[in-house]
Coordinates of C-alpha atoms and ligand atoms in Angstrom, one line a residue:
M1 CA -69.4 -110.5 245.3
E2 CA -73.0 -108.8 243.5
F3 CA -71.6 -105.6 243.6
F4 CA -68.1 -106.2 242.4
N5 CA -69.1 -108.8 239.1
Q6 CA -71.6 -105.5 238.2
I7 CA -69.0 -102.9 238.9
R8 CA -66.9 -105.2 236.9
S9 CA -68.7 -105.5 233.8
I10 CA -69.5 -101.5 233.8
L11 CA -64.8 -101.1 233.6
T12 CA -65.0 -104.5 231.2
V13 CA -68.2 -102.1 228.4
G14 CA -66.4 -98.9 229.5
L15 CA -63.4 -99.8 228.4
I16 CA -65.1 -101.7 225.1
L17 CA -66.3 -99.0 224.6
F18 CA -63.2 -96.6 224.9
F19 CA -61.6 -98.6 222.3
V20 CA -64.3 -99.4 220.0
A21 CA -64.0 -94.9 220.5
E22 CA -60.5 -94.4 220.3
S23 CA -60.1 -96.8 216.6
A24 CA -62.7 -95.7 215.0
I25 CA -60.6 -91.5 215.3
I26 CA -57.6 -93.4 214.5
Q27 CA -59.3 -94.5 211.7
I28 CA -60.4 -90.9 210.4
S29 CA -57.5 -89.6 211.5
E30 CA -55.6 -92.2 208.4
A31 CA -58.1 -91.3 206.3
E32 CA -56.9 -87.3 207.5
A33 CA -53.3 -88.2 207.7
K34 CA -53.8 -89.8 203.9
K35 CA -55.5 -86.5 203.2
W36 CA -52.8 -84.4 204.4
L37 CA -49.6 -86.8 202.3
N38 CA -50.8 -86.1 199.2
K39 CA -50.7 -81.8 199.8
Y40 CA -47.2 -82.6 202.1
N41 CA -45.8 -84.6 198.4
V42 CA -46.2 -82.6 196.1
D43 CA -45.3 -79.4 198.1
A44 CA -42.8 -81.7 199.5
E45 CA -41.5 -81.6 195.6
K46 CA -40.8 -78.4 195.3
Y47 CA -39.3 -77.8 198.1
F48 CA -37.1 -80.5 197.5
F49 CA -35.8 -79.5 194.9
E50 CA -35.4 -76.4 195.0
A51 CA -32.7 -76.8 197.7
T52 CA -31.3 -79.8 195.2
E53 CA -30.8 -77.5 192.4
A54 CA -29.0 -74.9 195.1
D55 CA -26.7 -77.6 196.0
W56 CA -26.0 -79.6 193.0
N57 CA -25.2 -75.6 191.6
Y58 CA -22.4 -74.9 194.5
N59 CA -20.6 -78.8 194.2
T60 CA -20.4 -77.8 191.1
N61 CA -19.1 -73.8 190.7
L62 CA -18.5 -73.8 194.0
T63 CA -18.0 -69.8 195.1
D64 CA -20.0 -67.9 197.8
Y65 CA -22.6 -66.4 195.2
N66 CA -23.5 -70.5 195.2
L67 CA -23.1 -70.4 199.2
A68 CA -25.2 -68.2 200.6
I69 CA -27.7 -69.3 198.5
S70 CA -27.7 -73.3 198.6
V71 CA -26.9 -72.4 202.6
S72 CA -30.3 -69.4 202.4
L73 CA -32.7 -72.2 200.6
F74 CA -31.6 -75.3 202.5
S75 CA -31.9 -73.8 205.9
N76 CA -34.7 -71.8 205.9
D77 CA -37.3 -73.5 203.7
L78 CA -36.1 -77.0 203.5
A79 CA -36.0 -77.0 206.6
N80 CA -38.6 -74.8 208.3
F81 CA -40.8 -76.9 206.2
T82 CA -39.3 -80.2 206.9
E83 CA -39.8 -78.9 211.2
T84 CA -42.9 -77.6 210.7
K85 CA -44.3 -80.3 208.4
A86 CA -43.2 -82.6 211.5
K87 CA -44.8 -80.7 214.2
E88 CA -48.8 -80.9 211.6
A89 CA -47.6 -84.9 211.3
N90 CA -47.5 -85.1 215.6
K91 CA -50.4 -83.9 216.1
F92 CA -51.8 -87.7 214.2
A93 CA -52.2 -90.3 216.5
W94 CA -49.8 -91.7 214.4
K95 CA -48.0 -94.0 216.8
N96 CA -51.4 -96.4 217.4
F97 CA -51.7 -95.4 212.4
T98 CA -53.1 -100.0 211.8
D99 CA -52.1 -99.4 208.3
E100 CA -47.9 -100.2 208.9
L101 CA -46.8 -97.8 205.2
L102 CA -48.8 -94.9 206.9
K103 CA -46.9 -95.2 210.1
R104 CA -43.4 -95.9 208.5
E105 CA -43.9 -92.0 206.0
F106 CA -45.0 -91.5 209.5
S107 CA -42.6 -92.2 211.2
K108 CA -39.6 -90.7 208.4
I109 CA -41.4 -87.2 208.0
T110 CA -41.4 -86.1 211.9
D111 CA -37.4 -87.8 212.0
I112 CA -35.8 -84.8 210.8
G113 CA -32.4 -84.5 211.5
P114 CA -30.9 -81.6 211.9
A115 CA -34.0 -79.4 211.3
S116 CA -34.9 -79.9 214.1
L117 CA -32.1 -76.8 214.8
S118 CA -32.7 -73.5 216.0
D119 CA -32.4 -71.4 211.8
K120 CA -29.3 -70.5 213.4
D121 CA -27.7 -73.6 214.6
F122 CA -29.0 -75.3 210.9
Q123 CA -27.6 -72.3 208.8
R124 CA -24.0 -72.4 211.0
M125 CA -23.9 -76.6 210.8
S126 CA -24.5 -76.1 206.7
T127 CA -22.0 -73.0 206.5
L128 CA -19.7 -75.6 208.1
N129 CA -20.0 -78.3 206.0
S130 CA -20.2 -76.6 203.1
D131 CA -16.6 -74.7 203.6
M132 CA -15.1 -78.5 204.8
T133 CA -16.3 -79.3 201.2
K134 CA -14.5 -76.3 199.8
I135 CA -11.6 -76.6 201.3
Y136 CA -11.3 -80.3 200.9
S137 CA -11.9 -79.8 197.4
T138 CA -10.1 -77.1 195.5
A139 CA -7.5 -78.2 198.4
K140 CA -3.9 -78.2 196.1
V141 CA -0.5 -78.7 197.0
C142 CA 3.4 -77.0 195.4
N143 CA 6.7 -78.5 196.1
K144 CA 6.5 -81.9 194.2
P145 CA 9.8 -83.6 194.5
N146 CA 12.6 -83.2 191.2
D147 CA 9.8 -80.1 189.3
S148 CA 10.5 -76.4 188.9
S149 CA 7.6 -75.3 187.1
G150 CA 6.6 -73.9 190.6
K151 CA 2.8 -76.0 189.3
C152 CA 0.3 -76.2 192.7
Y153 CA -1.5 -80.2 191.8
P154 CA -5.1 -81.4 193.1
L155 CA -6.4 -83.8 194.6
D156 CA -7.6 -85.3 190.6
P157 CA -6.6 -86.3 188.3
D158 CA -2.5 -85.5 189.6
L159 CA -2.1 -86.5 194.0
S160 CA -4.2 -89.4 193.5
G161 CA -2.3 -89.9 189.4
V162 CA 1.0 -91.0 191.6
I163 CA -0.2 -92.1 194.3
A164 CA -1.3 -95.1 192.1
K165 CA 2.1 -94.5 189.3
S166 CA 4.8 -93.6 191.4
N167 CA 6.9 -95.8 192.6
D168 CA 9.3 -92.6 193.4
L169 CA 9.5 -92.8 197.4
D170 CA 9.7 -89.3 197.1
E171 CA 7.0 -88.2 195.4
L172 CA 5.1 -91.2 197.0
T173 CA 5.5 -88.7 200.5
W174 CA 5.4 -85.8 199.2
A175 CA 1.5 -86.9 197.6
W176 CA 0.3 -87.9 200.4
K177 CA 1.6 -85.0 203.3
G178 CA 0.8 -83.0 201.2
W179 CA -2.2 -84.0 200.5
R180 CA -2.9 -84.1 204.4
D181 CA -1.4 -80.7 204.8
A182 CA -3.5 -79.5 202.2
S183 CA -6.8 -80.9 203.2
G184 CA -7.6 -82.0 206.7
K185 CA -4.6 -80.7 209.0
L186 CA -6.8 -76.6 208.1
M187 CA -10.2 -78.5 209.9
P188 CA -10.6 -79.8 212.8
D189 CA -11.7 -76.9 215.1
M190 CA -13.9 -76.1 212.0
Y191 CA -15.0 -80.6 212.6
E192 CA -15.4 -79.8 216.3
E193 CA -18.4 -77.2 216.2
F194 CA -19.8 -79.5 213.6
V195 CA -20.1 -82.2 215.7
S196 CA -21.3 -80.9 218.6
L197 CA -24.3 -79.6 216.1
L198 CA -25.0 -82.8 215.0
N199 CA -25.2 -84.1 218.2
K200 CA -27.8 -80.9 219.6
A201 CA -30.2 -81.9 216.4
A202 CA -29.9 -85.7 217.4
K203 CA -30.7 -84.9 221.3
I204 CA -33.7 -82.2 220.0
N205 CA -34.7 -85.6 218.3
G206 CA -34.7 -88.6 221.2
Y207 CA -30.6 -89.7 220.1
E208 CA -28.6 -90.6 222.4
D209 CA -26.0 -88.8 219.7
N210 CA -25.4 -88.4 215.8
G211 CA -23.4 -91.9 215.7
D212 CA -26.9 -93.9 217.4
Y213 CA -29.5 -91.1 214.6
W214 CA -27.5 -92.3 212.0
R215 CA -27.1 -96.6 212.7
S216 CA -30.9 -96.3 214.0
W217 CA -31.6 -95.6 209.7
Y218 CA -30.1 -99.5 209.8
E219 CA -33.8 -99.8 212.2
S220 CA -31.8 -102.9 214.2
P221 CA -30.7 -102.9 218.1
T222 CA -28.0 -105.5 216.9
F223 CA -26.8 -103.5 213.8
R224 CA -23.8 -103.1 215.6
K225 CA -22.2 -106.2 216.8
D226 CA -23.6 -107.8 212.9
C227 CA -20.9 -105.2 211.9
E228 CA -18.4 -106.2 214.2
D229 CA -19.2 -110.1 213.0
L230 CA -19.0 -109.9 209.7
W231 CA -16.3 -108.2 209.7
L232 CA -14.5 -110.8 211.8
E233 CA -16.1 -113.3 209.7
I234 CA -13.7 -112.0 206.9
K235 CA -10.6 -110.8 208.5
P236 CA -8.7 -114.2 208.2
F237 CA -8.5 -113.8 204.3
Y238 CA -7.6 -109.2 205.0
E239 CA -5.0 -111.4 206.7
Q240 CA -3.7 -113.4 204.1
L241 CA -5.4 -111.1 201.1
H242 CA -2.1 -108.2 203.5
A243 CA 0.3 -110.4 203.7
Y244 CA 1.1 -111.1 200.6
V245 CA 0.5 -108.1 199.3
R246 CA 3.1 -106.8 201.9
R247 CA 6.1 -109.6 201.1
K248 CA 5.6 -108.4 197.5
L249 CA 5.8 -104.3 198.4
Q250 CA 8.6 -104.5 199.9
Q251 CA 10.5 -106.6 197.5
K252 CA 9.4 -104.2 195.2
Y253 CA 11.2 -101.0 198.1
P254 CA 13.6 -103.5 199.0
K255 CA 15.4 -99.9 200.4
L256 CA 12.2 -99.6 202.3
S257 CA 12.8 -100.8 206.2
F258 CA 9.1 -102.3 206.8
P259 CA 8.0 -102.3 210.5
K260 CA 8.5 -105.5 212.3
D261 CA 5.3 -105.5 213.7
G262 CA 3.0 -106.2 210.4
H263 CA 2.0 -102.6 209.2
I264 CA 2.4 -101.6 205.5
P265 CA 3.6 -98.2 204.7
A266 CA 0.2 -96.4 204.2
H267 CA 1.2 -95.3 200.5
L268 CA 2.3 -97.9 198.1
L269 CA -1.0 -98.9 198.0
G270 CA -1.3 -97.6 194.7
N271 CA -4.3 -95.2 196.4
M272 CA -4.7 -92.0 198.5
W273 CA -6.0 -93.5 201.7
A274 CA -4.7 -97.1 201.0
Q275 CA -8.5 -97.6 200.7
A276 CA -8.3 -99.8 196.8
W277 CA -4.8 -101.2 195.4
N278 CA -6.3 -102.7 191.9
N279 CA -3.3 -98.8 191.0
I280 CA -0.9 -102.3 192.8
E281 CA -2.4 -105.5 190.5
Y282 CA 0.6 -105.1 188.7
M283 CA 2.6 -106.2 192.1
V284 CA 0.4 -109.0 192.4
R285 CA -0.7 -110.2 190.1
P286 CA -0.1 -114.5 191.3
A287 CA 0.5 -115.3 187.2
P288 CA 2.3 -111.9 186.4
D289 CA 3.4 -113.0 182.8
L290 CA -0.6 -113.7 181.7
P291 CA -2.2 -110.7 180.8
S292 CA -2.8 -107.9 183.4
M293 CA -6.9 -107.8 184.7
D294 CA -6.7 -103.6 184.4
I295 CA -9.1 -102.6 181.3
T296 CA -7.0 -98.9 180.9
D297 CA -4.4 -99.1 178.1
E298 CA -7.4 -101.0 175.8
L299 CA -9.7 -97.8 177.2
V300 CA -7.3 -95.4 175.6
K301 CA -6.4 -97.4 172.7
Q302 CA -9.6 -97.7 171.3
N303 CA -10.3 -94.1 172.6
Y304 CA -12.1 -94.1 175.2
T305 CA -14.5 -90.6 176.4
A306 CA -15.4 -90.6 179.6
L307 CA -19.2 -90.4 177.2
K308 CA -19.0 -93.5 176.2
I309 CA -17.9 -94.7 179.4
F310 CA -21.5 -93.9 180.0
Q311 CA -23.0 -95.0 177.2
L312 CA -21.6 -98.6 177.8
S313 CA -23.1 -98.5 181.5
D314 CA -26.2 -97.0 180.2
Q315 CA -25.9 -100.4 177.9
F316 CA -25.5 -102.4 180.5
F317 CA -28.3 -101.1 182.7
K318 CA -30.9 -101.5 179.7
S319 CA -29.8 -105.0 178.6
L320 CA -31.4 -106.2 181.8
G321 CA -35.0 -104.5 181.0
L322 CA -34.5 -101.7 183.4
I323 CA -34.3 -98.3 182.9
P324 CA -32.5 -96.3 180.0
M325 CA -31.1 -93.2 181.8
P326 CA -34.1 -90.0 180.6
E327 CA -32.6 -87.4 178.7
P328 CA -32.5 -84.8 181.7
F329 CA -29.3 -87.1 182.9
W330 CA -27.8 -86.2 179.8
Q331 CA -28.2 -82.9 179.4
K332 CA -27.2 -82.2 182.7
S333 CA -24.7 -84.6 184.1
M334 CA -21.5 -82.7 184.9
I335 CA -19.5 -86.3 184.0
V336 CA -15.8 -83.9 183.1
K337 CA -13.5 -81.7 184.9
P338 CA -14.7 -78.4 184.4
A339 CA -11.5 -76.5 183.2
D340 CA -13.0 -72.5 184.2
R341 CA -13.7 -73.1 188.2
D342 CA -13.5 -74.8 191.2
V343 CA -15.5 -78.3 191.8
V344 CA -16.6 -80.9 194.6
C345 CA -15.1 -84.3 192.3
H346 CA -15.4 -86.5 194.1
A347 CA -18.5 -88.8 192.2
S348 CA -21.9 -88.6 193.1
A349 CA -25.6 -89.3 192.0
W350 CA -28.3 -86.6 192.2
D351 CA -32.0 -87.6 192.9
F352 CA -33.9 -83.8 192.3
Y353 CA -37.0 -85.1 193.4
N354 CA -39.3 -84.3 190.9
R355 CA -39.1 -87.8 188.9
K356 CA -37.3 -85.9 186.3
D357 CA -33.8 -84.8 186.6
F358 CA -31.1 -86.6 187.6
R359 CA -27.9 -86.7 187.0
I360 CA -23.9 -88.0 187.9
K361 CA -21.1 -85.3 189.4
Q362 CA -17.2 -87.1 188.5
C363 CA -14.5 -85.6 187.0
T364 CA -13.9 -88.7 184.5
T365 CA -10.6 -89.7 183.3
V366 CA -10.1 -92.7 180.7
N367 CA -9.1 -95.8 183.0
M368 CA -10.0 -99.2 184.5
G369 CA -11.4 -96.9 188.2
W370 CA -13.6 -94.6 186.7
F371 CA -15.0 -97.3 184.5
M372 CA -16.3 -98.4 187.9
T373 CA -17.8 -96.2 189.0
T374 CA -19.6 -95.2 186.1
H375 CA -21.6 -98.3 187.2
H376 CA -20.7 -97.3 190.4
E377 CA -23.0 -94.1 190.0
M378 CA -25.4 -95.5 187.3
G379 CA -26.6 -97.9 189.8
H380 CA -27.6 -95.1 191.9
I381 CA -29.1 -93.3 189.6
E382 CA -31.1 -96.4 188.2
Y383 CA -32.2 -96.8 192.4
Y384 CA -33.5 -93.1 191.8
L385 CA -36.0 -94.5 188.7
Q386 CA -36.9 -97.1 190.2
Y387 CA -38.6 -95.2 193.3
K388 CA -39.4 -92.8 191.4
E389 CA -43.3 -93.8 192.2
Q390 CA -43.0 -93.8 195.7
P391 CA -43.7 -90.5 199.3
I392 CA -40.4 -88.3 198.9
N393 CA -39.8 -89.4 202.2
F394 CA -39.4 -93.8 200.7
R395 CA -37.6 -92.1 198.0
S396 CA -33.7 -93.9 199.7
G397 CA -32.3 -97.6 199.3
A398 CA -34.5 -100.0 201.8
N399 CA -30.6 -99.0 203.9
P400 CA -28.6 -97.1 203.1
G401 CA -26.1 -99.9 202.6
F402 CA -28.2 -101.5 199.8
H403 CA -28.3 -98.2 197.8
E404 CA -24.2 -98.7 197.7
A405 CA -24.8 -102.4 196.8
I406 CA -27.3 -101.7 193.6
A407 CA -24.8 -99.2 193.2
D408 CA -22.3 -101.8 193.4
I409 CA -23.8 -105.2 191.9
A410 CA -23.5 -103.3 187.7
S411 CA -18.8 -104.2 189.1
L412 CA -19.1 -107.8 189.4
S413 CA -20.6 -108.7 186.1
V414 CA -18.8 -106.1 184.0
A415 CA -15.2 -107.2 185.5
T416 CA -16.1 -110.4 185.2
P417 CA -13.5 -111.4 181.3
E418 CA -17.2 -113.1 179.8
Y419 CA -18.3 -110.0 180.1
L420 CA -15.1 -107.7 178.7
K421 CA -14.6 -109.4 176.2
S422 CA -18.3 -109.6 175.2
V423 CA -17.3 -105.2 174.1
G424 CA -14.1 -105.8 173.1
L425 CA -11.8 -104.3 176.4
L426 CA -9.8 -108.1 177.4
P427 CA -9.2 -110.0 174.0
N428 CA -6.6 -110.8 175.4
F429 CA -7.5 -113.0 178.2
V430 CA -6.6 -115.9 178.4
D431 CA -9.4 -118.9 180.2
N432 CA -7.4 -120.9 182.5
P433 CA -7.5 -121.8 186.3
S434 CA -4.4 -118.8 186.8
G435 CA -6.1 -116.3 184.6
D436 CA -9.1 -116.8 187.4
L437 CA -6.3 -116.2 190.2
N438 CA -5.4 -112.7 187.9
F439 CA -8.8 -111.7 188.4
L440 CA -10.1 -112.6 191.7
M441 CA -7.2 -111.1 192.2
N442 CA -7.6 -107.9 190.4
Q443 CA -11.4 -108.4 192.3
A444 CA -9.9 -108.5 196.0
L445 CA -7.6 -105.3 195.2
S446 CA -10.9 -103.7 194.7
K447 CA -14.1 -105.2 197.0
V448 CA -11.3 -107.2 200.5
A449 CA -9.0 -104.6 200.3
F450 CA -11.7 -101.9 201.7
L451 CA -13.4 -103.5 204.0
P452 CA -11.7 -102.9 207.1
F453 CA -11.7 -98.9 205.7
G454 CA -14.9 -99.2 205.1
Y455 CA -15.4 -100.4 208.6
M456 CA -13.4 -98.4 210.1
I457 CA -14.3 -95.0 209.3
D458 CA -17.2 -94.9 211.0
Q459 CA -15.5 -96.8 214.3
W460 CA -14.3 -93.7 214.0
R461 CA -16.8 -90.7 214.1
W462 CA -19.3 -93.0 216.1
D463 CA -16.9 -92.8 219.2
V464 CA -16.0 -89.4 217.8
F465 CA -20.0 -88.7 218.3
S466 CA -20.5 -90.4 221.1
G467 CA -17.8 -88.3 222.9
Q468 CA -15.7 -91.0 223.6
T469 CA -12.7 -89.6 221.3
P470 CA -12.7 -85.8 222.1
R471 CA -11.1 -83.2 220.1
S472 CA -7.7 -84.2 221.3
Q473 CA -7.8 -88.1 220.4
Y474 CA -9.6 -87.1 217.2
N475 CA -6.1 -88.2 215.0
S476 CA -4.4 -91.0 217.5
K477 CA -7.2 -92.3 217.5
W478 CA -7.7 -91.9 213.7
W479 CA -4.7 -94.0 213.3
Q480 CA -4.7 -96.3 217.1
N481 CA -8.2 -97.8 213.7
R482 CA -6.2 -97.6 211.2
C483 CA -3.1 -99.4 212.0
K484 CA -5.5 -102.9 214.1
Y485 CA -8.1 -102.9 211.0
Q486 CA -6.0 -101.7 208.2
G487 CA -2.6 -103.5 209.3
I488 CA -1.0 -100.3 208.0
Y489 CA 0.9 -96.7 209.8
P490 CA 1.8 -93.6 208.4
P491 CA 4.7 -93.3 206.5
V492 CA 5.3 -90.3 208.5
K493 CA 4.6 -89.0 212.1
R494 CA 1.5 -87.9 213.1
S495 CA 0.2 -86.4 215.2
E496 CA -2.5 -83.9 217.0
F497 CA -1.8 -81.1 215.3
D498 CA -3.0 -83.4 211.8
F499 CA -6.2 -84.4 211.1
D500 CA -6.1 -86.8 209.1
A501 CA -9.9 -88.3 208.2
G502 CA -10.3 -84.9 206.8
S503 CA -8.5 -85.7 204.2
K504 CA -11.2 -88.2 203.2
F505 CA -13.9 -86.7 201.1
H506 CA -17.0 -88.5 203.6
V507 CA -15.5 -86.9 207.2
P508 CA -15.6 -83.2 205.5
N509 CA -18.7 -83.1 203.4
N510 CA -20.5 -85.5 206.4
T511 CA -21.6 -88.8 204.3
P512 CA -21.7 -91.9 206.8
Y513 CA -19.5 -94.8 205.4
I514 CA -20.7 -97.4 207.0
R515 CA -23.0 -97.7 204.4
Y516 CA -19.5 -98.6 202.1
F517 CA -19.1 -101.8 204.5
V518 CA -22.6 -103.5 204.2
A519 CA -22.6 -103.0 200.6
H520 CA -19.2 -105.0 200.5
I521 CA -20.9 -107.6 202.3
I522 CA -24.6 -107.7 200.9
Q523 CA -23.5 -107.7 197.5
Y524 CA -22.4 -110.4 197.4
Q525 CA -25.7 -111.9 197.9
F526 CA -27.7 -110.4 195.8
Q527 CA -25.5 -111.4 193.1
E528 CA -25.4 -114.4 194.2
A529 CA -29.5 -114.6 193.8
L530 CA -29.7 -112.5 190.0
C531 CA -26.8 -115.5 189.3
K532 CA -29.3 -118.0 190.0
A533 CA -32.4 -115.9 188.3
A534 CA -30.0 -115.4 185.8
G535 CA -29.6 -119.5 185.3
N536 CA -26.4 -118.9 185.1
T537 CA -23.6 -122.0 185.5
R538 CA -20.4 -121.1 186.5
P539 CA -18.7 -120.1 189.3
L540 CA -20.3 -117.2 191.3
H541 CA -17.3 -114.4 190.9
R542 CA -17.4 -115.9 187.1
C543 CA -21.1 -115.0 187.0
N544 CA -22.1 -111.5 184.4
V545 CA -25.7 -111.2 184.2
A546 CA -25.7 -108.3 181.2
G547 CA -28.5 -110.0 179.5
S548 CA -30.8 -111.1 181.6
K549 CA -34.6 -110.3 182.0
E550 CA -35.1 -112.8 184.5
A551 CA -32.4 -110.8 186.9
G552 CA -33.7 -106.9 185.7
K553 CA -36.8 -108.0 186.8
K554 CA -35.5 -109.2 191.1
L555 CA -33.8 -106.1 190.4
S556 CA -36.3 -103.6 189.9
E557 CA -37.8 -105.7 192.4
L558 CA -36.1 -104.6 195.6
M559 CA -35.8 -101.0 193.9
T560 CA -39.0 -100.3 193.3
S561 CA -40.1 -100.8 197.3
G562 CA -37.7 -98.2 197.6
A563 CA -37.6 -98.3 201.6
S564 CA -41.2 -98.1 202.1
I565 CA -40.1 -101.7 203.3
P566 CA -37.6 -102.8 205.8
W567 CA -35.0 -104.3 204.3
P568 CA -35.1 -107.3 206.0
K569 CA -37.6 -108.1 204.1
V570 CA -36.7 -106.4 201.1
L571 CA -33.4 -109.4 201.2
Q572 CA -36.1 -111.9 202.5
K573 CA -37.4 -111.5 199.2
L574 CA -34.3 -111.2 196.7
T575 CA -32.2 -114.1 198.7
G576 CA -34.2 -116.1 200.7
T577 CA -32.0 -114.5 204.1
D578 CA -33.5 -111.4 206.1
K579 CA -29.7 -111.5 207.9
M580 CA -26.5 -109.8 206.2
S581 CA -24.5 -112.9 205.8
A582 CA -20.8 -113.5 204.4
K583 CA -21.2 -116.4 203.0
P584 CA -21.5 -115.6 198.9
L585 CA -18.2 -113.1 199.2
M586 CA -16.6 -116.0 201.0
A587 CA -17.8 -118.8 198.1
Y588 CA -17.2 -116.6 195.5
F589 CA -13.0 -115.6 196.6
K590 CA -13.0 -119.3 197.2
P591 CA -10.3 -120.6 195.1
L592 CA -7.8 -117.5 195.8
I593 CA -8.2 -118.1 199.9
D594 CA -6.6 -120.9 198.9
W595 CA -4.4 -120.0 197.1
L596 CA -3.1 -117.2 199.0
K597 CA -3.6 -119.7 202.4
K598 CA -0.7 -122.6 200.6
E599 CA 2.0 -118.7 199.2
N600 CA 1.9 -117.8 202.7
Q601 CA 3.1 -120.4 204.5
G602 CA 5.9 -120.5 206.9
Q603 CA 5.7 -117.0 206.5
K604 CA 4.0 -113.8 208.3
V605 CA 0.8 -113.3 208.3
G606 CA -1.0 -110.6 210.8
W607 CA 0.4 -108.2 212.7
D608 CA 0.1 -106.2 215.7
E609 CA -2.9 -103.9 216.3
K610 CA -1.1 -100.7 218.3
C611 CA 0.5 -98.6 215.1
P612 CA 5.0 -98.8 215.5
P613 CA 6.5 -97.5 217.9
G614 CA 7.6 -93.7 216.6
S615 CA 4.8 -93.4 214.0
L616 CA 2.0 -91.5 216.1
Ligands
X8Z701 O1 -17.7 -92.3 198.0 C1 -17.4 -92.9 197.0 C2 -19.0 -93.4 195.5 C3 -19.9 -93.0 195.5 S1 -21.1 -93.4 197.0 C4 -17.6 -92.9 194.4 N1 -17.5 -94.9 197.5 C5 -17.0 -94.7 199.0 C6 -15.8 -94.3 198.2 O2 -14.9 -93.4 197.0 O3 -14.6 -93.8 199.4 C7 -17.9 -95.4 196.4 C8 -16.7 -96.3 197.1 C9 -16.2 -96.4 198.8
ZN702 ZN1 -21.8 -94.7 196.2

């Protein structure tokens, strides 16, 4: 017995000594790690800046030369830097670090995405990405019906404009089909190869596939299920909106036979992808005799320019006490479409990682959609500005959905009649319950119509990445999702010779999309908290936080932490809950939901999950 006790105490002492020794090693290495990080951050700023600048040059001038520079700089320099530094970082026992922030920074540095590929594979992956983006951004459609000019039309502003404004069915069909023939249809083989390279990288990095990698950014094992639950919570509201809009469209196009399954033809909703329906607001306004909530005419009447819209947007953020757009922003942003070269028109906001240079690139035209998009992009820049002093790997949103929610946060205030009146853009608003419903309907056409679209894109992409959707089913699965979630169907028969996913920017450009779904839910949680801070006494949908330094302070607190803190904690700090919730969105729209239910009483609501027979 004694013998065993002695052995046990020797073992225990040994174990304690071992732990003491190990924690000393970790502490030494934590101090070393901090030193290493300081140098890493200085070097990384240089590599990130160069790669971003090269990418900007390509995006604002789509030449082969700029592509070659961008791909070679990006692959040879940044990717090699990223991979080398991850290897160096992995020499530290960082998983055992006691300093949580340090551990988090290391976990980000060592999670290197596609940089894990060989030089050859990385170069191929980047080239495919850039080539698909170029096909998308330079596609043009010719042979417009009743147009003998022989002109060919790009997406922005022409084809988008036709879908937004025309109610000539031939013209709508021409733009809808033409866009898909000229863009996505040219890419499925490239996309298949691209997917295999993304998956290869994800597997090298220990993920099941690229979808698993993308979802890891949300740091939650229940993320997929949480999104599904949110969608199911909101679906009955979307169904009511869909049913009402469908009825109005049937009245507008009496000669068009709508399928009995309940789907809406996808080219009638005012948007190339049927993702936001504001352009048909005039067809579905609850009180049609009251003035429109759309400020486009007023912007044009008052000679607004792109620059003036940008200045007004800057003013909004300044009124909250947030950071004004810095000088280089005004000099270097691309705010209108250049006449002399091809560019990527899809709007984006850029952080150059040198803490000075931040830019927006978009092809603004003067209308309400672009007024909102400008506030959206500037919201991204504000987030960049707020977290610019963080280590480089924390310079991103608490999760990607946070970045998009912050980008959208201004839209909730600047769309209110209160705000628009205050800047002279809505002189005729009638403030009674009918005017209020008109306002809510316009908001729903933008934010609620979007939800199933925001949800379905990555449902499709995750299945492509996991191999559940093979190349031979790319297009049919795309449409199965569109029919099921959005309740729309293709106005022209589709087949596997088409690749309609490729006709939506984020697929060829490889931008994940579930972030927008998340953002469209949590922005209402944010707004509720900001309105409380601002002392708002109106209903949530009429709350305008412009001018509130208290709301600005809350926003700033959220933004400055960047990605350094897990998002549930950031959400908790702002809203008091650490869960995504659809409750504030439902509360915001309550009067409209009640009204739609009454309007739709006794009418068909909903649609079959399957696409109408003959459409695929
Ligand atoms: O891509 C964008 C922004 C840039 S982050 C213009 N959005 C999505 C889209 O256009 O499809 C904003 C809403 C959804
Ligand atoms: Zn955005």
